[in-house]
Amino acid sequence: MPAVDQYTEWEWILMGIAELSTNHSIRPAVELSMSAQTMYDKCVTLARNLWWTWQPDVINLFRDLDPIRWRQLDHNPVALLAEMTPERLEARVAELALQSRINQAYRRLKEYLSERPLWARTNAGVLGSKPVAYFSLEYGVHESVPIYSGGLGVLSGDHCKSASDLGVPLVAIGLFYDQGYFKQHLTVDGWQEEEYIDVDVTKLPLDLVTDAQGKPIIITLETRTSRLMAKVWQMRVGRVNIYLLDTDVEGNSPEDRELTSRLYGGDNRTRIRQELVAGVGGVRVLRALGIKPGVYHLNEGHSAFAVLEVIREKMMDDGLSFDEAFREVRQCTVFTTHTPVPAGHDRFDAGLVEEHLGPLRDALGISHETLMGLGRVEPSRMDEPFCMTVLALKCSRKANAVSALHGRVTRQMWSSLFSWRVEDEVPIGHITNGVHIPSWLAWQMKLLYDRYFPDRWFERMGEPEVWQAIYNVDPGELWETHLTLKNQLLAFVRRRVSRQCRRRNEPDEVIEAARTILDPNILTIGFARRFATYKRAPLILHDIDRLARIVNDPQRPVQFIFSGKAHPRDTAGKEFIKAIANLRHDPRFAKRIVFIEDYDINVCRHMIQGVDVWLNTPRRPLEASGTSGQKAVLNGALHFSVLDGWWAEAYDGSNGFAIGHGATHRSEHVQDARDAESFYHVLETQVIPEFYDQDADGLPRRWVLRMMNSISSLAWRFSSHRMVADYVRLAYLPAACGTSAEMPR
Ligand SMILES: *Cc1c(COP(=O)(O)O)cnc(C)c1O
């Protein structure tokens, strides 16, 4: 029997709860094991805080509980545990000796939640009593919670994760879509079909938010024509809470109950109603919870109505006039704009605005024209619709774009709003996007870095010095680790492609062929993102014969993996998918170019961790930042991209490959032809020769050096830890304290 002092503190508490014994000094050995129920409850606690999504050992723990169901259930531990009884769990834990891993994971979660990291204590102290309220209409935290469509959502998720890791006081607001974004299937001839599946909220890590009496909190919103109600879900992401409004409430009309069913699902009327719920409703949630933010961060203009509600609160609470309240609220509001593409900026006509904002406008005591003016570049132009981006720009102290180039483009785009200033003085700066390293770095890579990087490097991953240690890594080991990940990706692709063929009832030989598709020795290029047309996925098809020669070169062949969804109403985007997916019917490409259906965080993770090269071919300057390439470079892939978005400021000649020279031509046609030519040329003269230049042991030394240059110069700089730290320094603290800080241009 172990001595009493060998128990951990936590086991003591547990035994107390389980009432195993009233006498702590004498304890029979058999009672040492946790009860099945306690073990089960610990697993549930772990599953209900999405902190686990960036803890490889907790992910592995869940997987080990039932590897097959784990995969089938989209890596959703809440759903997995719902299928298991405590007894079944206990049997599995005994079989694999998982008990100490459960205990350790649980203890680490408790520690994580109770400590306040040093960084926040020294750098974000004032925000403690004045947290940041972060508004976003999508959150991509994990594939099992499908309330995101693409980069914007994943960025919000990564922002929350880094805020949590750094200890930045932040609460997040969004909507709960019970059908999420759609699932994508392709027909035999490559046409995208959308399927909407009701997700079962009991299988998600969401808790209904209740008041002190245990009654669900219900938010009410008046429009001119109806009364809208919403309940609120709480989702935990480490130390950060995300509150999600949901209009599926008894008492709402059937139509309104479905208002928040789908992300980007409906028409303009659905859209303004969703934005009313998220913005105005979101502020009411904070009030109901007793949270008094010091900073409002509008992540995209979608949620900008929030500002109007905060002004109303200020007028009511402090007896201010509209103008006084407006000035005060403006001082503590920051706004991030994410796209120069016009369709990305919501515009509503006057009728829709009056119907939905009318009652709030009455409370603010302003006229219809004054309100409309807040959403117009030219307030007196009666035919100008109400633009959410304009509202956000007018109501924030400072706006920022998401890369240096995007900053320049955005200042130009909105210069007429600030017509009294020269363009260089438009109050729009930039904070370049980054990605959450613990979520996107393969654990195999992390183990390798652990061995060569300074102690506790994981707590200093935003510091450049840490990453210099990559040059100490043995090149052979780095390459081997990459090959392991590449093989994992190819196995994943084969599984998915053969499943796709089965679902389409294709002949057995087609399904069989999918099991051997792609070759681990071949240079492998990945391309995956939303199939928005400006992202130009089919650019590589510009000269199809040249592509065929490149792909089928007998000595130095190339293969491609594609994935991505088009917006359901984007016919041109769907044509792009079709063009790529149908290459499998062309014998020249059948074994060398594949399309993975239903792009999501899971597919993304496999791809960015396993490819040799990550390709991005946007039409400059429309890619505001892009983040998938940042995920890829962490894992040793080389970025091969048009000099747009983040790559325009990141590429230095030795840390990846560039398409074009950063010029933009007036004619899209000319621009596309030039970029395609550059793509082929750089591929043929730089990428392929360097990849296949391998020594006697098969080690491509020059390539591995480029991998090291890429990791050391890019990983820390394009991490969301660096990004959130920049937001704190350059946006949140100035907003909370009323000081000014120079944001880079
Ligand atoms: C990271 C990510 C994106 C962003 O990709 P871009 O390169 O910025 O277009 C989109 N979708 C998913 C699922 C992602 O994980």
Short mmCIF file of N, CA and C in Angstrom, two decimals, residues 348-492:
data_model
loop_
_atom_site.label_atom_id
_atom_site.label_comp_id
_atom_site.label_asym_id
_atom_site.label_seq_id
_atom_site.Cartn_x
_atom_site.Cartn_y
_atom_site.Cartn_z
N PHE A 348 -27.27 46.99 -47.13
CA PHE A 348 -28.72 46.82 -46.96
C PHE A 348 -29.44 48.08 -47.42
N ASP A 349 -30.65 47.89 -48.00
CA ASP A 349 -31.39 49.08 -48.42
C ASP A 349 -32.12 49.70 -47.22
N ALA A 350 -32.59 50.92 -47.45
CA ALA A 350 -33.15 51.72 -46.35
C ALA A 350 -34.34 51.01 -45.68
N GLY A 351 -35.15 50.32 -46.47
CA GLY A 351 -36.32 49.64 -45.92
C GLY A 351 -35.93 48.58 -44.90
N LEU A 352 -34.96 47.77 -45.26
CA LEU A 352 -34.51 46.72 -44.35
C LEU A 352 -33.92 47.32 -43.07
N VAL A 353 -33.19 48.41 -43.23
CA VAL A 353 -32.55 49.04 -42.07
C VAL A 353 -33.63 49.60 -41.14
N GLU A 354 -34.62 50.30 -41.72
CA GLU A 354 -35.67 50.88 -40.88
C GLU A 354 -36.47 49.78 -40.18
N GLU A 355 -36.78 48.72 -40.91
CA GLU A 355 -37.55 47.63 -40.30
C GLU A 355 -36.81 47.03 -39.09
N HIS A 356 -35.50 46.86 -39.23
CA HIS A 356 -34.78 46.14 -38.18
C HIS A 356 -34.12 47.02 -37.14
N LEU A 357 -33.75 48.23 -37.53
CA LEU A 357 -33.09 49.10 -36.56
C LEU A 357 -34.03 50.19 -36.05
N GLY A 358 -35.25 50.24 -36.58
CA GLY A 358 -36.19 51.31 -36.23
C GLY A 358 -36.35 51.51 -34.73
N PRO A 359 -36.73 50.47 -34.00
CA PRO A 359 -36.94 50.64 -32.56
C PRO A 359 -35.68 51.11 -31.82
N LEU A 360 -34.53 50.59 -32.24
CA LEU A 360 -33.29 51.02 -31.59
C LEU A 360 -33.01 52.49 -31.93
N ARG A 361 -33.32 52.85 -33.18
CA ARG A 361 -33.14 54.24 -33.61
C ARG A 361 -34.00 55.18 -32.77
N ASP A 362 -35.24 54.77 -32.49
CA ASP A 362 -36.12 55.57 -31.63
C ASP A 362 -35.45 55.80 -30.28
N ALA A 363 -34.91 54.73 -29.72
CA ALA A 363 -34.29 54.83 -28.40
C ALA A 363 -33.06 55.75 -28.44
N LEU A 364 -32.39 55.77 -29.58
CA LEU A 364 -31.20 56.63 -29.72
C LEU A 364 -31.61 58.08 -29.98
N GLY A 365 -32.87 58.27 -30.36
CA GLY A 365 -33.36 59.62 -30.64
C GLY A 365 -32.75 60.23 -31.89
N ILE A 366 -32.46 59.42 -32.89
CA ILE A 366 -31.92 59.98 -34.13
C ILE A 366 -32.87 59.69 -35.28
N SER A 367 -32.74 60.50 -36.34
CA SER A 367 -33.66 60.34 -37.48
C SER A 367 -33.20 59.17 -38.36
N HIS A 368 -34.11 58.75 -39.21
CA HIS A 368 -33.79 57.69 -40.16
C HIS A 368 -32.58 58.09 -41.02
N GLU A 369 -32.58 59.36 -41.46
CA GLU A 369 -31.48 59.79 -42.33
C GLU A 369 -30.14 59.84 -41.58
N THR A 370 -30.18 60.21 -40.32
CA THR A 370 -28.94 60.21 -39.54
C THR A 370 -28.39 58.79 -39.43
N LEU A 371 -29.29 57.86 -39.13
CA LEU A 371 -28.85 56.47 -39.03
C LEU A 371 -28.29 55.99 -40.36
N MET A 372 -29.04 56.22 -41.44
CA MET A 372 -28.55 55.79 -42.76
C MET A 372 -27.19 56.41 -43.07
N GLY A 373 -27.02 57.65 -42.65
CA GLY A 373 -25.76 58.36 -42.92
C GLY A 373 -24.56 57.66 -42.29
N LEU A 374 -24.81 56.98 -41.17
CA LEU A 374 -23.70 56.26 -40.52
C LEU A 374 -23.21 55.08 -41.36
N GLY A 375 -24.06 54.62 -42.27
CA GLY A 375 -23.67 53.49 -43.11
C GLY A 375 -23.36 53.89 -44.54
N ARG A 376 -23.30 55.21 -44.78
CA ARG A 376 -23.04 55.68 -46.14
C ARG A 376 -21.71 56.41 -46.22
N VAL A 377 -21.02 56.23 -47.35
CA VAL A 377 -19.83 57.02 -47.59
C VAL A 377 -20.24 58.49 -47.71
N GLU A 378 -21.33 58.72 -48.45
CA GLU A 378 -21.85 60.07 -48.68
C GLU A 378 -23.20 60.17 -47.98
N PRO A 379 -23.23 60.66 -46.73
CA PRO A 379 -24.45 60.56 -45.92
C PRO A 379 -25.70 61.10 -46.59
N SER A 380 -25.56 62.12 -47.44
CA SER A 380 -26.76 62.73 -48.00
C SER A 380 -27.21 62.06 -49.29
N ARG A 381 -26.46 61.08 -49.75
CA ARG A 381 -26.87 60.42 -51.00
C ARG A 381 -27.93 59.38 -50.72
N MET A 382 -29.20 59.76 -51.02
CA MET A 382 -30.33 58.95 -50.59
C MET A 382 -30.35 57.55 -51.20
N ASP A 383 -29.70 57.40 -52.36
CA ASP A 383 -29.78 56.08 -53.01
C ASP A 383 -28.62 55.17 -52.61
N GLU A 384 -27.77 55.67 -51.73
CA GLU A 384 -26.65 54.81 -51.32
C GLU A 384 -27.13 53.85 -50.23
N PRO A 385 -26.90 52.56 -50.42
CA PRO A 385 -27.35 51.61 -49.40
C PRO A 385 -26.52 51.73 -48.13
N PHE A 386 -26.96 51.05 -47.09
CA PHE A 386 -26.29 51.08 -45.79
C PHE A 386 -25.23 49.98 -45.78
N CYS A 387 -23.99 50.37 -45.57
CA CYS A 387 -22.89 49.39 -45.64
C CYS A 387 -22.32 49.15 -44.24
N MET A 388 -22.26 47.91 -43.87
CA MET A 388 -21.81 47.57 -42.51
C MET A 388 -20.35 47.96 -42.29
N THR A 389 -19.53 47.88 -43.35
CA THR A 389 -18.12 48.26 -43.21
C THR A 389 -18.00 49.76 -42.94
N VAL A 390 -18.85 50.54 -43.61
CA VAL A 390 -18.82 51.99 -43.39
C VAL A 390 -19.22 52.30 -41.95
N LEU A 391 -20.29 51.64 -41.49
CA LEU A 391 -20.71 51.84 -40.10
C LEU A 391 -19.55 51.54 -39.16
N ALA A 392 -18.89 50.40 -39.39
CA ALA A 392 -17.79 50.00 -38.52
C ALA A 392 -16.64 51.00 -38.58
N LEU A 393 -16.33 51.51 -39.78
CA LEU A 393 -15.25 52.48 -39.91
C LEU A 393 -15.58 53.78 -39.19
N LYS A 394 -16.85 54.20 -39.29
CA LYS A 394 -17.22 55.47 -38.66
C LYS A 394 -17.31 55.35 -37.15
N CYS A 395 -17.57 54.15 -36.67
CA CYS A 395 -17.81 53.98 -35.24
C CYS A 395 -16.61 53.44 -34.48
N SER A 396 -15.46 53.31 -35.15
CA SER A 396 -14.31 52.77 -34.43
C SER A 396 -13.21 53.82 -34.35
N ARG A 397 -12.40 53.71 -33.30
CA ARG A 397 -11.31 54.68 -33.13
C ARG A 397 -10.21 54.41 -34.13
N LYS A 398 -10.10 53.14 -34.47
CA LYS A 398 -9.00 52.73 -35.32
C LYS A 398 -9.44 51.48 -36.05
N ALA A 399 -9.12 51.40 -37.30
CA ALA A 399 -9.42 50.18 -38.05
C ALA A 399 -8.11 49.57 -38.50
N ASN A 400 -8.13 48.28 -38.70
CA ASN A 400 -6.94 47.67 -39.25
C ASN A 400 -7.26 46.64 -40.32
N ALA A 401 -6.35 46.56 -41.28
CA ALA A 401 -6.40 45.53 -42.30
C ALA A 401 -5.55 44.37 -41.78
N VAL A 402 -5.44 43.28 -42.57
CA VAL A 402 -4.83 42.07 -42.04
C VAL A 402 -3.50 41.68 -42.69
N SER A 403 -2.94 42.60 -43.47
CA SER A 403 -1.54 42.47 -43.92
C SER A 403 -1.11 43.85 -44.37
N ALA A 404 0.17 44.04 -44.58
CA ALA A 404 0.67 45.37 -44.97
C ALA A 404 0.08 45.79 -46.31
N LEU A 405 0.10 44.86 -47.27
CA LEU A 405 -0.44 45.18 -48.60
C LEU A 405 -1.94 45.46 -48.51
N HIS A 406 -2.65 44.64 -47.76
CA HIS A 406 -4.09 44.85 -47.58
C HIS A 406 -4.36 46.20 -46.93
N GLY A 407 -3.46 46.66 -46.07
CA GLY A 407 -3.60 47.97 -45.46
C GLY A 407 -3.58 49.06 -46.53
N ARG A 408 -2.62 48.96 -47.45
CA ARG A 408 -2.54 49.97 -48.51
C ARG A 408 -3.80 49.94 -49.37
N VAL A 409 -4.23 48.73 -49.72
CA VAL A 409 -5.41 48.59 -50.57
C VAL A 409 -6.66 49.14 -49.85
N THR A 410 -6.75 48.87 -48.57
CA THR A 410 -7.92 49.29 -47.80
C THR A 410 -7.96 50.81 -47.65
N ARG A 411 -6.80 51.42 -47.43
CA ARG A 411 -6.78 52.88 -47.30
C ARG A 411 -7.25 53.54 -48.60
N GLN A 412 -6.82 52.95 -49.71
CA GLN A 412 -7.23 53.47 -51.00
C GLN A 412 -8.74 53.29 -51.20
N MET A 413 -9.18 52.09 -50.82
CA MET A 413 -10.57 51.70 -51.04
C MET A 413 -11.54 52.64 -50.32
N TRP A 414 -11.15 53.08 -49.11
CA TRP A 414 -12.06 53.90 -48.30
C TRP A 414 -11.60 55.34 -48.18
N SER A 415 -10.68 55.77 -49.06
CA SER A 415 -10.15 57.12 -48.91
C SER A 415 -11.25 58.18 -49.02
N SER A 416 -12.32 57.89 -49.79
CA SER A 416 -13.37 58.90 -49.95
C SER A 416 -14.12 59.14 -48.63
N LEU A 417 -14.05 58.18 -47.71
CA LEU A 417 -14.67 58.37 -46.40
C LEU A 417 -13.90 59.41 -45.59
N PHE A 418 -12.64 59.55 -45.91
CA PHE A 418 -11.78 60.46 -45.16
C PHE A 418 -11.23 61.50 -46.12
N SER A 419 -12.14 62.08 -46.91
CA SER A 419 -11.71 62.88 -48.06
C SER A 419 -10.92 64.12 -47.65
N TRP A 420 -11.07 64.52 -46.39
CA TRP A 420 -10.32 65.71 -45.97
C TRP A 420 -8.87 65.38 -45.64
N ARG A 421 -8.54 64.09 -45.64
CA ARG A 421 -7.16 63.73 -45.34
C ARG A 421 -6.48 63.20 -46.59
N VAL A 422 -5.15 63.32 -46.64
CA VAL A 422 -4.45 62.65 -47.73
C VAL A 422 -4.44 61.17 -47.41
N GLU A 423 -4.27 60.38 -48.46
CA GLU A 423 -4.44 58.95 -48.31
C GLU A 423 -3.55 58.37 -47.20
N ASP A 424 -2.34 58.91 -47.08
CA ASP A 424 -1.42 58.38 -46.09
C ASP A 424 -1.90 58.61 -44.66
N GLU A 425 -2.86 59.50 -44.49
CA GLU A 425 -3.32 59.79 -43.14
C GLU A 425 -4.67 59.17 -42.82
N VAL A 426 -5.15 58.33 -43.71
CA VAL A 426 -6.39 57.61 -43.42
C VAL A 426 -6.14 56.71 -42.22
N PRO A 427 -7.03 56.76 -41.20
CA PRO A 427 -6.74 56.04 -39.95
C PRO A 427 -6.99 54.53 -40.05
N ILE A 428 -6.32 53.93 -40.98
CA ILE A 428 -6.41 52.47 -41.12
C ILE A 428 -4.99 51.93 -41.15
N GLY A 429 -4.65 51.08 -40.20
CA GLY A 429 -3.33 50.47 -40.16
C GLY A 429 -3.44 49.00 -40.51
N HIS A 430 -2.47 48.23 -40.08
CA HIS A 430 -2.61 46.78 -40.32
C HIS A 430 -1.99 45.97 -39.19
N ILE A 431 -2.57 44.83 -38.93
CA ILE A 431 -1.97 43.81 -38.07
C ILE A 431 -2.09 42.51 -38.85
N THR A 432 -0.96 41.96 -39.24
CA THR A 432 -1.00 40.80 -40.13
C THR A 432 -1.49 39.56 -39.37
N ASN A 433 -2.33 38.79 -40.04
CA ASN A 433 -2.88 37.58 -39.43
C ASN A 433 -1.79 36.57 -39.07
N GLY A 434 -2.15 35.69 -38.15
CA GLY A 434 -1.26 34.59 -37.79
C GLY A 434 -2.08 33.38 -37.41
N VAL A 435 -1.40 32.27 -37.18
CA VAL A 435 -2.11 31.02 -36.86
C VAL A 435 -1.66 30.48 -35.50
N HIS A 436 -2.53 29.71 -34.88
CA HIS A 436 -2.27 29.17 -33.55
C HIS A 436 -1.35 27.95 -33.67
N ILE A 437 -0.10 28.14 -33.34
CA ILE A 437 0.90 27.09 -33.57
C ILE A 437 0.52 25.76 -32.89
N PRO A 438 0.09 25.76 -31.61
CA PRO A 438 -0.21 24.46 -30.99
C PRO A 438 -1.33 23.70 -31.71
N SER A 439 -2.21 24.41 -32.41
CA SER A 439 -3.30 23.72 -33.11
C SER A 439 -2.86 23.17 -34.46
N TRP A 440 -1.87 23.75 -35.07
CA TRP A 440 -1.55 23.39 -36.45
C TRP A 440 -0.23 22.65 -36.62
N LEU A 441 0.61 22.69 -35.58
CA LEU A 441 1.90 22.01 -35.67
C LEU A 441 1.70 20.51 -35.39
N ALA A 442 2.16 19.67 -36.30
CA ALA A 442 2.04 18.22 -36.10
C ALA A 442 2.81 17.82 -34.84
N TRP A 443 2.24 16.88 -34.08
CA TRP A 443 2.92 16.53 -32.83
C TRP A 443 4.28 15.89 -33.10
N GLN A 444 4.40 15.21 -34.26
CA GLN A 444 5.71 14.62 -34.57
C GLN A 444 6.76 15.72 -34.76
N MET A 445 6.34 16.79 -35.40
CA MET A 445 7.25 17.92 -35.61
C MET A 445 7.56 18.57 -34.26
N LYS A 446 6.52 18.68 -33.43
CA LYS A 446 6.74 19.31 -32.13
C LYS A 446 7.76 18.50 -31.31
N LEU A 447 7.65 17.17 -31.35
CA LEU A 447 8.61 16.34 -30.62
C LEU A 447 10.03 16.61 -31.10
N LEU A 448 10.17 16.76 -32.42
CA LEU A 448 11.50 17.04 -32.96
C LEU A 448 12.00 18.41 -32.47
N TYR A 449 11.14 19.42 -32.57
CA TYR A 449 11.53 20.76 -32.11
C TYR A 449 11.87 20.72 -30.62
N ASP A 450 11.09 19.96 -29.86
CA ASP A 450 11.33 19.87 -28.41
C ASP A 450 12.77 19.47 -28.11
N ARG A 451 13.32 18.62 -28.96
CA ARG A 451 14.65 18.10 -28.67
C ARG A 451 15.76 19.10 -28.97
N TYR A 452 15.49 20.04 -29.86
CA TYR A 452 16.55 20.97 -30.26
C TYR A 452 16.32 22.40 -29.79
N PHE A 453 15.08 22.74 -29.53
CA PHE A 453 14.76 24.13 -29.18
C PHE A 453 15.05 24.37 -27.70
N PRO A 454 15.15 25.65 -27.28
CA PRO A 454 15.40 25.94 -25.87
C PRO A 454 14.28 25.37 -24.98
N ASP A 455 14.61 25.14 -23.73
CA ASP A 455 13.61 24.66 -22.77
C ASP A 455 12.40 25.57 -22.76
N ARG A 456 11.27 24.98 -22.57
CA ARG A 456 10.01 25.73 -22.48
C ARG A 456 9.79 26.66 -23.67
N TRP A 457 10.29 26.25 -24.81
CA TRP A 457 10.15 27.11 -25.99
C TRP A 457 8.70 27.34 -26.34
N PHE A 458 7.86 26.39 -25.93
CA PHE A 458 6.46 26.48 -26.30
C PHE A 458 5.78 27.68 -25.65
N GLU A 459 6.40 28.16 -24.56
CA GLU A 459 5.83 29.35 -23.92
C GLU A 459 6.38 30.63 -24.53
N ARG A 460 7.35 30.49 -25.42
CA ARG A 460 7.98 31.68 -26.03
C ARG A 460 7.94 31.59 -27.54
N MET A 461 6.88 30.97 -28.06
CA MET A 461 6.92 30.67 -29.49
C MET A 461 6.75 31.88 -30.39
N GLY A 462 6.40 33.04 -29.79
CA GLY A 462 6.31 34.26 -30.59
C GLY A 462 7.65 34.97 -30.72
N GLU A 463 8.73 34.38 -30.13
CA GLU A 463 10.04 35.06 -30.16
C GLU A 463 10.93 34.50 -31.27
N PRO A 464 11.51 35.39 -32.07
CA PRO A 464 12.32 34.92 -33.19
C PRO A 464 13.51 34.07 -32.76
N GLU A 465 14.17 34.42 -31.63
CA GLU A 465 15.40 33.72 -31.22
C GLU A 465 15.15 32.22 -31.08
N VAL A 466 13.97 31.89 -30.53
CA VAL A 466 13.63 30.49 -30.29
C VAL A 466 13.78 29.68 -31.57
N TRP A 467 13.32 30.26 -32.69
CA TRP A 467 13.23 29.51 -33.94
C TRP A 467 14.56 29.41 -34.67
N GLN A 468 15.57 30.19 -34.23
CA GLN A 468 16.89 30.04 -34.82
C GLN A 468 17.42 28.63 -34.59
N ALA A 469 16.93 27.98 -33.53
CA ALA A 469 17.41 26.64 -33.19
C ALA A 469 17.08 25.61 -34.26
N ILE A 470 16.24 25.97 -35.21
CA ILE A 470 15.91 25.01 -36.27
C ILE A 470 17.18 24.62 -37.04
N TYR A 471 18.17 25.55 -37.06
CA TYR A 471 19.40 25.24 -37.80
C TYR A 471 20.25 24.20 -37.08
N ASN A 472 19.95 23.93 -35.81
CA ASN A 472 20.67 22.88 -35.09
C ASN A 472 20.10 21.49 -35.35
N VAL A 473 18.89 21.46 -35.91
CA VAL A 473 18.24 20.17 -36.15
C VAL A 473 19.01 19.42 -37.23
N ASP A 474 19.17 18.13 -37.03
CA ASP A 474 19.83 17.31 -38.04
C ASP A 474 18.96 17.27 -39.30
N PRO A 475 19.51 17.68 -40.46
CA PRO A 475 18.70 17.74 -41.68
C PRO A 475 18.02 16.41 -42.01
N GLY A 476 18.74 15.32 -41.79
CA GLY A 476 18.16 14.00 -42.07
C GLY A 476 16.92 13.74 -41.22
N GLU A 477 17.00 14.17 -39.96
CA GLU A 477 15.87 13.95 -39.06
C GLU A 477 14.66 14.79 -39.45
N LEU A 478 14.96 16.03 -39.83
CA LEU A 478 13.87 16.92 -40.25
C LEU A 478 13.17 16.32 -41.47
N TRP A 479 13.98 15.83 -42.40
CA TRP A 479 13.42 15.26 -43.62
C TRP A 479 12.62 14.00 -43.32
N GLU A 480 13.16 13.15 -42.45
CA GLU A 480 12.45 11.91 -42.08
C GLU A 480 11.10 12.22 -41.45
N THR A 481 11.09 13.21 -40.57
CA THR A 481 9.84 13.56 -39.90
C THR A 481 8.83 14.06 -40.92
N HIS A 482 9.33 14.87 -41.85
CA HIS A 482 8.44 15.34 -42.92
C HIS A 482 7.88 14.16 -43.72
N LEU A 483 8.74 13.19 -44.03
CA LEU A 483 8.28 12.05 -44.83
C LEU A 483 7.22 11.22 -44.08
N THR A 484 7.39 11.11 -42.78
CA THR A 484 6.37 10.41 -41.98
C THR A 484 5.02 11.10 -42.16
N LEU A 485 5.04 12.42 -42.07
CA LEU A 485 3.79 13.17 -42.19
C LEU A 485 3.23 13.10 -43.60
N LYS A 486 4.14 13.07 -44.57
CA LYS A 486 3.69 12.98 -45.96
C LYS A 486 3.00 11.63 -46.20
N ASN A 487 3.58 10.58 -45.65
CA ASN A 487 2.96 9.27 -45.81
C ASN A 487 1.60 9.20 -45.12
N GLN A 488 1.51 9.85 -43.97
CA GLN A 488 0.22 9.91 -43.29
C GLN A 488 -0.83 10.61 -44.15
N LEU A 489 -0.40 11.70 -44.79
CA LEU A 489 -1.33 12.43 -45.66
C LEU A 489 -1.78 11.54 -46.82
N LEU A 490 -0.84 10.83 -47.43
CA LEU A 490 -1.22 10.02 -48.59
C LEU A 490 -2.19 8.91 -48.18
N ALA A 491 -1.98 8.34 -47.00
CA ALA A 491 -2.92 7.32 -46.53
C ALA A 491 -4.31 7.93 -46.34
N PHE A 492 -4.33 9.14 -45.80
CA PHE A 492 -5.60 9.84 -45.60
C PHE A 492 -6.28 10.11 -46.94
#
